[in-house]
Coordinates of C-alpha atoms in Angstrom, one line a residue:
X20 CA 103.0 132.0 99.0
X21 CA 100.2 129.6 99.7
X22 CA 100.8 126.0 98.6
X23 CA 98.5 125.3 95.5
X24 CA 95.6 122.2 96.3
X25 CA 93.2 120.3 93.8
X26 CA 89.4 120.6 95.1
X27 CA 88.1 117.9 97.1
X28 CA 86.8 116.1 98.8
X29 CA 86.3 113.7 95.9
X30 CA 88.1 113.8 93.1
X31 CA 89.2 111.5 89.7
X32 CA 91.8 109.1 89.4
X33 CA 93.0 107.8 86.1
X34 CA 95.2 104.5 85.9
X35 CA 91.7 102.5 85.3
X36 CA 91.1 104.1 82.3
X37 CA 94.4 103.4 80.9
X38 CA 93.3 99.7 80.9
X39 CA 94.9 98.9 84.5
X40 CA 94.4 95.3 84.8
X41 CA 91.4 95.1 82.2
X42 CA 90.2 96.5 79.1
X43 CA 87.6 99.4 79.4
X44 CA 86.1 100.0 76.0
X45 CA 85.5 103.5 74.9
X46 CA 82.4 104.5 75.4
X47 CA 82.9 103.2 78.9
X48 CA 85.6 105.3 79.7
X49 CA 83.5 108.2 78.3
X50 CA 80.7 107.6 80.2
X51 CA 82.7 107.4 83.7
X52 CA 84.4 110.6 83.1
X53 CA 80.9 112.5 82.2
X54 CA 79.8 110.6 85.0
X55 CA 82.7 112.0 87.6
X56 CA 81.6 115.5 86.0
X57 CA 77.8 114.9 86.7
X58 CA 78.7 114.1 90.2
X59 CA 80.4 117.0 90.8
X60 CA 83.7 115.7 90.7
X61 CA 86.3 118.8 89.5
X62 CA 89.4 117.3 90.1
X63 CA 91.2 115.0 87.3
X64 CA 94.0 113.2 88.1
X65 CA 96.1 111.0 84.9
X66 CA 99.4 110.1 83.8
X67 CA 101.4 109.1 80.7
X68 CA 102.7 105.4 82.2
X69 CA 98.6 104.5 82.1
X70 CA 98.3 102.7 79.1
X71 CA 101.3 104.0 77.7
X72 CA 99.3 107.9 76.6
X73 CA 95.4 106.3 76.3
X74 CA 94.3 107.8 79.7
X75 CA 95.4 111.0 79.0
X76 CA 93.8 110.5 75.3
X77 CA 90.6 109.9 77.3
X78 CA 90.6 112.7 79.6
X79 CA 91.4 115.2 77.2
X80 CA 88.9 113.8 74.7
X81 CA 86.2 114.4 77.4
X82 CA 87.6 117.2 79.7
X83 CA 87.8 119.6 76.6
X84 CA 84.0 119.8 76.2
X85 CA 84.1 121.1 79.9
X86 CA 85.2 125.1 80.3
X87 CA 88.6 125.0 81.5
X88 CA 88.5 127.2 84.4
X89 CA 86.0 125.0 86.4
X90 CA 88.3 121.8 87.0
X91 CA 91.6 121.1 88.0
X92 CA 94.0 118.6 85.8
X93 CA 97.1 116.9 87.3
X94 CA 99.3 114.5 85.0
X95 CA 102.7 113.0 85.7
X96 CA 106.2 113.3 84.8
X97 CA 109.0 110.7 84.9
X98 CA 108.4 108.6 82.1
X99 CA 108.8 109.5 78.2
X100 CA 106.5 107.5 75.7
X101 CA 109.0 106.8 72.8
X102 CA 107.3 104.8 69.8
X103 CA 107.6 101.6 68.9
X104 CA 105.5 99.9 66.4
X105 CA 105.7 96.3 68.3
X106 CA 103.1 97.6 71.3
X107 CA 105.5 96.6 73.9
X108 CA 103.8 95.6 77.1
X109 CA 103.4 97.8 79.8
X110 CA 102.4 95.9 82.9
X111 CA 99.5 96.5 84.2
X112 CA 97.8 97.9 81.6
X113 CA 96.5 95.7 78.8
X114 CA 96.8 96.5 75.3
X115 CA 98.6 100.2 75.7
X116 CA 99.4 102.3 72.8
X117 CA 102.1 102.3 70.9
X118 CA 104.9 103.1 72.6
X119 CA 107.6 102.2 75.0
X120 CA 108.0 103.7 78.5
X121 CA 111.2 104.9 79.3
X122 CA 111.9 106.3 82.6
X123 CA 113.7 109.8 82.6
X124 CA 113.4 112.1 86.2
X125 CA 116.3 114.3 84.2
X126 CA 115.5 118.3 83.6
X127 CA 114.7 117.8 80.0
X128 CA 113.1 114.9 80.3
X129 CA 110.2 116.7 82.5
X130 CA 110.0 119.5 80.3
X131 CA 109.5 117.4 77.3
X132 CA 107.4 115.1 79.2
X133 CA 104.9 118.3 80.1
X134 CA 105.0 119.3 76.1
X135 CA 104.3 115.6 75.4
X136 CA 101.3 115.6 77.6
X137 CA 99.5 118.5 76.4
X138 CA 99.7 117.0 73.3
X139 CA 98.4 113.9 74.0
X140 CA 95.8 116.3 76.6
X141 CA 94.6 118.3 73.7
X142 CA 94.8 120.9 76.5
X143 CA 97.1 124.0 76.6
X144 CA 97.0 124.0 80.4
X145 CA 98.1 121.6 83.7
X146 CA 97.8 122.7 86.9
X147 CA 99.5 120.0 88.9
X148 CA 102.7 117.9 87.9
X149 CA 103.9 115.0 89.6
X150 CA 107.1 113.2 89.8
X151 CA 105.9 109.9 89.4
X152 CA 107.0 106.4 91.3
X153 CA 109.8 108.3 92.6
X154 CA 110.2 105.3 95.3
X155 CA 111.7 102.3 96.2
X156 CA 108.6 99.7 95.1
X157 CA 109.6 100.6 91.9
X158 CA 113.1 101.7 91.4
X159 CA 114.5 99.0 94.1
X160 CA 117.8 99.8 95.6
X161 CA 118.2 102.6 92.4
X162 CA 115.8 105.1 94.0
X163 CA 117.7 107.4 95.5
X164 CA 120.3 107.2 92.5
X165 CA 117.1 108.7 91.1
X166 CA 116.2 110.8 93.5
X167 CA 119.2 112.5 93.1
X168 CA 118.9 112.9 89.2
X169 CA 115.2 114.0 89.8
X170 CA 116.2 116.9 93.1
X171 CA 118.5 118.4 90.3
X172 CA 116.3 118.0 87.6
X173 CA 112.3 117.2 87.8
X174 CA 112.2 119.1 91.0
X175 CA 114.2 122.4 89.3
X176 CA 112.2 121.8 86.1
X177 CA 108.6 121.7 88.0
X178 CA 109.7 124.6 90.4
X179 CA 110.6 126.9 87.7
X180 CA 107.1 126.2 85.8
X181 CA 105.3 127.0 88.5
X182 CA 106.7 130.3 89.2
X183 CA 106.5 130.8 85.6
X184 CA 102.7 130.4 86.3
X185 CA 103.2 127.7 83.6
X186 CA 102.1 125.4 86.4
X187 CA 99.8 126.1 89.4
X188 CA 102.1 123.1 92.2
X189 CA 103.8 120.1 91.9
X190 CA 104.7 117.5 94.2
X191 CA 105.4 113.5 94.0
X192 CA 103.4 110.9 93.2
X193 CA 104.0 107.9 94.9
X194 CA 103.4 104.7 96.7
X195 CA 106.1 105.5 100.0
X196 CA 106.5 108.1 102.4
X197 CA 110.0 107.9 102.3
X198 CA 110.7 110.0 99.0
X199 CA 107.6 112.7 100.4
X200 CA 109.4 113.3 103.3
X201 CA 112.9 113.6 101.9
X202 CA 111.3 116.1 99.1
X203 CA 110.1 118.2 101.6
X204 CA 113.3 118.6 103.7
X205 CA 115.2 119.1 100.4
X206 CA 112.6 121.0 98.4
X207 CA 109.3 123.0 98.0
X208 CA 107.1 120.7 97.0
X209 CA 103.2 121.8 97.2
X210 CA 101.0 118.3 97.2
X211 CA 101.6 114.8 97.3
X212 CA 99.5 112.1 95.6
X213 CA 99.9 108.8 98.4
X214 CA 97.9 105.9 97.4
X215 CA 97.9 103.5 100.0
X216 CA 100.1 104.8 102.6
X217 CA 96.7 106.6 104.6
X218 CA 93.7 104.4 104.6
X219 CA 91.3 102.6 107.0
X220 CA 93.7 99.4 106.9
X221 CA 97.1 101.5 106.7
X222 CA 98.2 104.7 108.2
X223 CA 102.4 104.9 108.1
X224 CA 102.0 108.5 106.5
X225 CA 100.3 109.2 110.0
X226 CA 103.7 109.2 112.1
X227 CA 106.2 111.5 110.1
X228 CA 105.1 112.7 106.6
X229 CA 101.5 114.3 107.6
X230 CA 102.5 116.4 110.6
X231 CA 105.8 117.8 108.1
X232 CA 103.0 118.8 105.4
X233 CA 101.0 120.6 108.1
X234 CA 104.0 122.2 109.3
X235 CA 104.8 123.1 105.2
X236 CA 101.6 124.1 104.2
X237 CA 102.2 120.7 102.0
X238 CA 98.4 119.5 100.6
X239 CA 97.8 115.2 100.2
X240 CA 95.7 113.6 97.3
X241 CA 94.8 110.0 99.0
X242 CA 95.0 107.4 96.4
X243 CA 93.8 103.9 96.9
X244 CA 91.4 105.0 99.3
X245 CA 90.5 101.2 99.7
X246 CA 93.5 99.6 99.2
X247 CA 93.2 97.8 95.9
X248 CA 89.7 96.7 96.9
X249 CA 90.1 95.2 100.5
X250 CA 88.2 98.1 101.8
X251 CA 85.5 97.2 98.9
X252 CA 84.7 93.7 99.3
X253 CA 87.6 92.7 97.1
X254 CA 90.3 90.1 98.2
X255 CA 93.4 92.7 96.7
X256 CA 95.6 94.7 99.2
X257 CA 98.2 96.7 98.0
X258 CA 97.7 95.1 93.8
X259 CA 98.5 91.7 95.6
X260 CA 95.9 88.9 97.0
X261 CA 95.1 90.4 100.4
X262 CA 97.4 88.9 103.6
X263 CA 95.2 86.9 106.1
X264 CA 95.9 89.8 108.9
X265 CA 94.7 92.3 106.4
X266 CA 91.6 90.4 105.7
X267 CA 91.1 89.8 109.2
X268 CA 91.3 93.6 110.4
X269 CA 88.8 94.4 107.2
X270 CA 86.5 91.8 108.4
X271 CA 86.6 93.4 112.0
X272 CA 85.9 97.0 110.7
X273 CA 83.1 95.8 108.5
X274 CA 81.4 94.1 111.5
X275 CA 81.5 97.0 113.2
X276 CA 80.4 99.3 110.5
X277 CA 77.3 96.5 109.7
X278 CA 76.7 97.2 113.5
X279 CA 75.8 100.7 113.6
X280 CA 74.7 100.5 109.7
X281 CA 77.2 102.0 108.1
X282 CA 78.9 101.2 104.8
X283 CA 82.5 100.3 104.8
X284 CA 83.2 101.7 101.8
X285 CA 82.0 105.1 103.3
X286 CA 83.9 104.8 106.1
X287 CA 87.1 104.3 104.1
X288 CA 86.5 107.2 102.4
X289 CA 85.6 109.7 104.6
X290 CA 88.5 108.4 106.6
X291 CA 90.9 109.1 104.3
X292 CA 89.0 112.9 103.7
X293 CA 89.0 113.6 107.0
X294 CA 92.7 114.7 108.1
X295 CA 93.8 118.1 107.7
X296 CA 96.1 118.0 105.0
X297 CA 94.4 115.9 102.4
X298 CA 92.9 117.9 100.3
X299 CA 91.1 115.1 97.5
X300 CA 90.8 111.3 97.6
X301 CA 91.1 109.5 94.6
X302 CA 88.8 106.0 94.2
X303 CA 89.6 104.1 91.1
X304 CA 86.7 103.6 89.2
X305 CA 86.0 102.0 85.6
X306 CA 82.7 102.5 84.9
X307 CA 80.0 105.2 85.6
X308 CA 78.2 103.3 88.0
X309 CA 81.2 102.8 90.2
X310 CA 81.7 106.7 89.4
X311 CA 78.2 107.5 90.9
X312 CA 78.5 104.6 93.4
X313 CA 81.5 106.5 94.9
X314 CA 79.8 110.3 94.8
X315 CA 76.9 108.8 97.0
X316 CA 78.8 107.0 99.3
X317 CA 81.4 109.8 100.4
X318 CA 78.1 112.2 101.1
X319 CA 76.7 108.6 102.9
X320 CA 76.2 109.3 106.9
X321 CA 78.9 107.4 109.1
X322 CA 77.5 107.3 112.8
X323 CA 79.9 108.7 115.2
X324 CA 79.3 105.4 117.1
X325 CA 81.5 103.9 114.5
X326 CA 84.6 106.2 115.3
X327 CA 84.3 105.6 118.3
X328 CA 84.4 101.5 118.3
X329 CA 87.5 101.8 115.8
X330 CA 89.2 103.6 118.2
X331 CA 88.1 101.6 121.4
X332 CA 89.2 98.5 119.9
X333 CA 91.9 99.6 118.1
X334 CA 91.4 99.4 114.2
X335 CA 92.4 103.0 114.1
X336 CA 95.3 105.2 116.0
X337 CA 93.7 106.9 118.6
X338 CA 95.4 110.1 117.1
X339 CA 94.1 110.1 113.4
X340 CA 91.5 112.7 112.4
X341 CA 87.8 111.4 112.2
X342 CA 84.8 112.8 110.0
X343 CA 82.6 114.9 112.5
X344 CA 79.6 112.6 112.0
X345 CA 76.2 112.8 113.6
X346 CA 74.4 109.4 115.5

């Protein structure tokens, strides 16, 4: 059976709106969701960890207004929101809900995590579920402890939903390749969400993990399609303050980019788009003008001139998949 994929090229992605390193006011949050919609966006991507439940409060608040049929929702698993009156912090989120994450990747856990979220949804359907931060840049030396407890569990849980239908795919959701690769050798995952492994700057998922999905029939949602904002003018890489190397690559992309006027921020995108097995790249964005910014800049015409300088001098693999683009 064919592997289930969320529509692209551009989709949603929700850890701003769960306050990820500032506060977005509500009707801010509204507007950047209708805004997403307006643009043609139809794929929604959130999780419980952002904001400890207020993303997925905002998407459902918004998303039910929309017929159901016409987008696709993915949330996360992993984590169970237990309450706790004392608004515990929840790094990097500011000012979170009420309740305190607990990580669980056990069989009951997931199940009660997907009940959990269609309450919080105000939806009666998800079509994607993700294991989420499944990895060592999280877990430390424990992930594969976890792994373990989540192959027996999360991974039995989310397989049995989707045949049920319940589901339409799952996959992980992650910041490595590592765990992606090892799910696919030891399960039957359907998609991926990477942030930050495939980008302009970045491309380890290049070597192993890609060519195994494209053997699998396994799709790719590309998050952090500029790398925390390197790739945007911003001096983040990876959520920290951007390495000199990093800034100097970025600088010689842009340059290039300036030369045959194009827009970095379109070339990181449609990047990221253009391998085979990505099926949706997910920008962060806070506000609707970022929203919109994002719409018009993945549809924005990258010379092939460009392509082929990258390439030439090196700032790409001469092997990774480029946007057919006209001069």
């Amino acid at each position: 059976m064919p592997h289930f994929a969320p529509p692209g090229p551009l989709g949603f992605g929700g850890a701003p709106l769960g306050n990820m390193f500032d506060v977005v006011d509500e009707a801010t949050a509204e507007a950047a969701l209708v805004a997403a919609w307006d643009s043609g966006v139809r794929y929604f991507d959130t999780a419980p960890h952002y904001g400890s439940g207020l993303s997925e409060h905002r998407f459902g608040t918004v998303l039910r207004r929309y017929p159901r049929e016409q987008f696709v929702l993915s949330t996360k698993v992993g984590r169970l929101l237990q309450p706790d009156a004392s608004y515990p912090e929840n790094p990097p989120f500011k000012e979170s809900l009420p309740f305190r994450v607990e990580l669980d990747y056990s069989y009951d856990g997931v199940m009660r995590s997907i009940e959990d979220s269609y309450q919080r949804l105000g939806l009666a359907q998800i079509d994607i579920a993700f294991v989420h931060d499944l990895a060592a840049d999280h877990l430390g030396d424990a992930w594969e402890e976890q792994f373990e407890i989540a192959r027996t569990g999360a991974f039995r849980a989310l397989a049995e939903l989707r045949d049920q239908g319940v589901i339409k795919g799952w996959g992980l959701g992650v910041n490595r390749t590592e765990p992606c690769v090892r799910a696919i050798e030891q399960a039957d995952p359907d998609v991926f969400l990477l942030a930050g492994r495939y980008s302009l700057l970045n491309q380890p998922a290049l070597d192993r993990l890609f060519p195994l999905c494209a053997e699998r029939g396994v799709h790719v949602v590309v998050g952090g399609p500029y790398n925390s904002g390197l790739l945007a003018g911003g001096r983040n890489f990876e959520y920290q303050e951007a390495p000199a190397d990093m800034i100097a690559k970025r600088d010689r992309i842009a340059a290039i980019c300036e030369r045959h006027g194009a827009d970095i921020r379109s070339a990181a995108l449609q990047f990221c788009a253009a391998h085979p097995v990505v099926a949706a790249i997910i920008p962060g964005a806070k506000r609707p003008d970022k929203v919109r910014e994002n719409a018009r800049l993945m549809a924005a015409t990258v010379p092939a001139a460009v392509w082929e300088e990258l390439r030439e001098e090196a700032l790409i693999p001469a092997d990774a998949p480029v946007p057919m683009a006209s001069n």
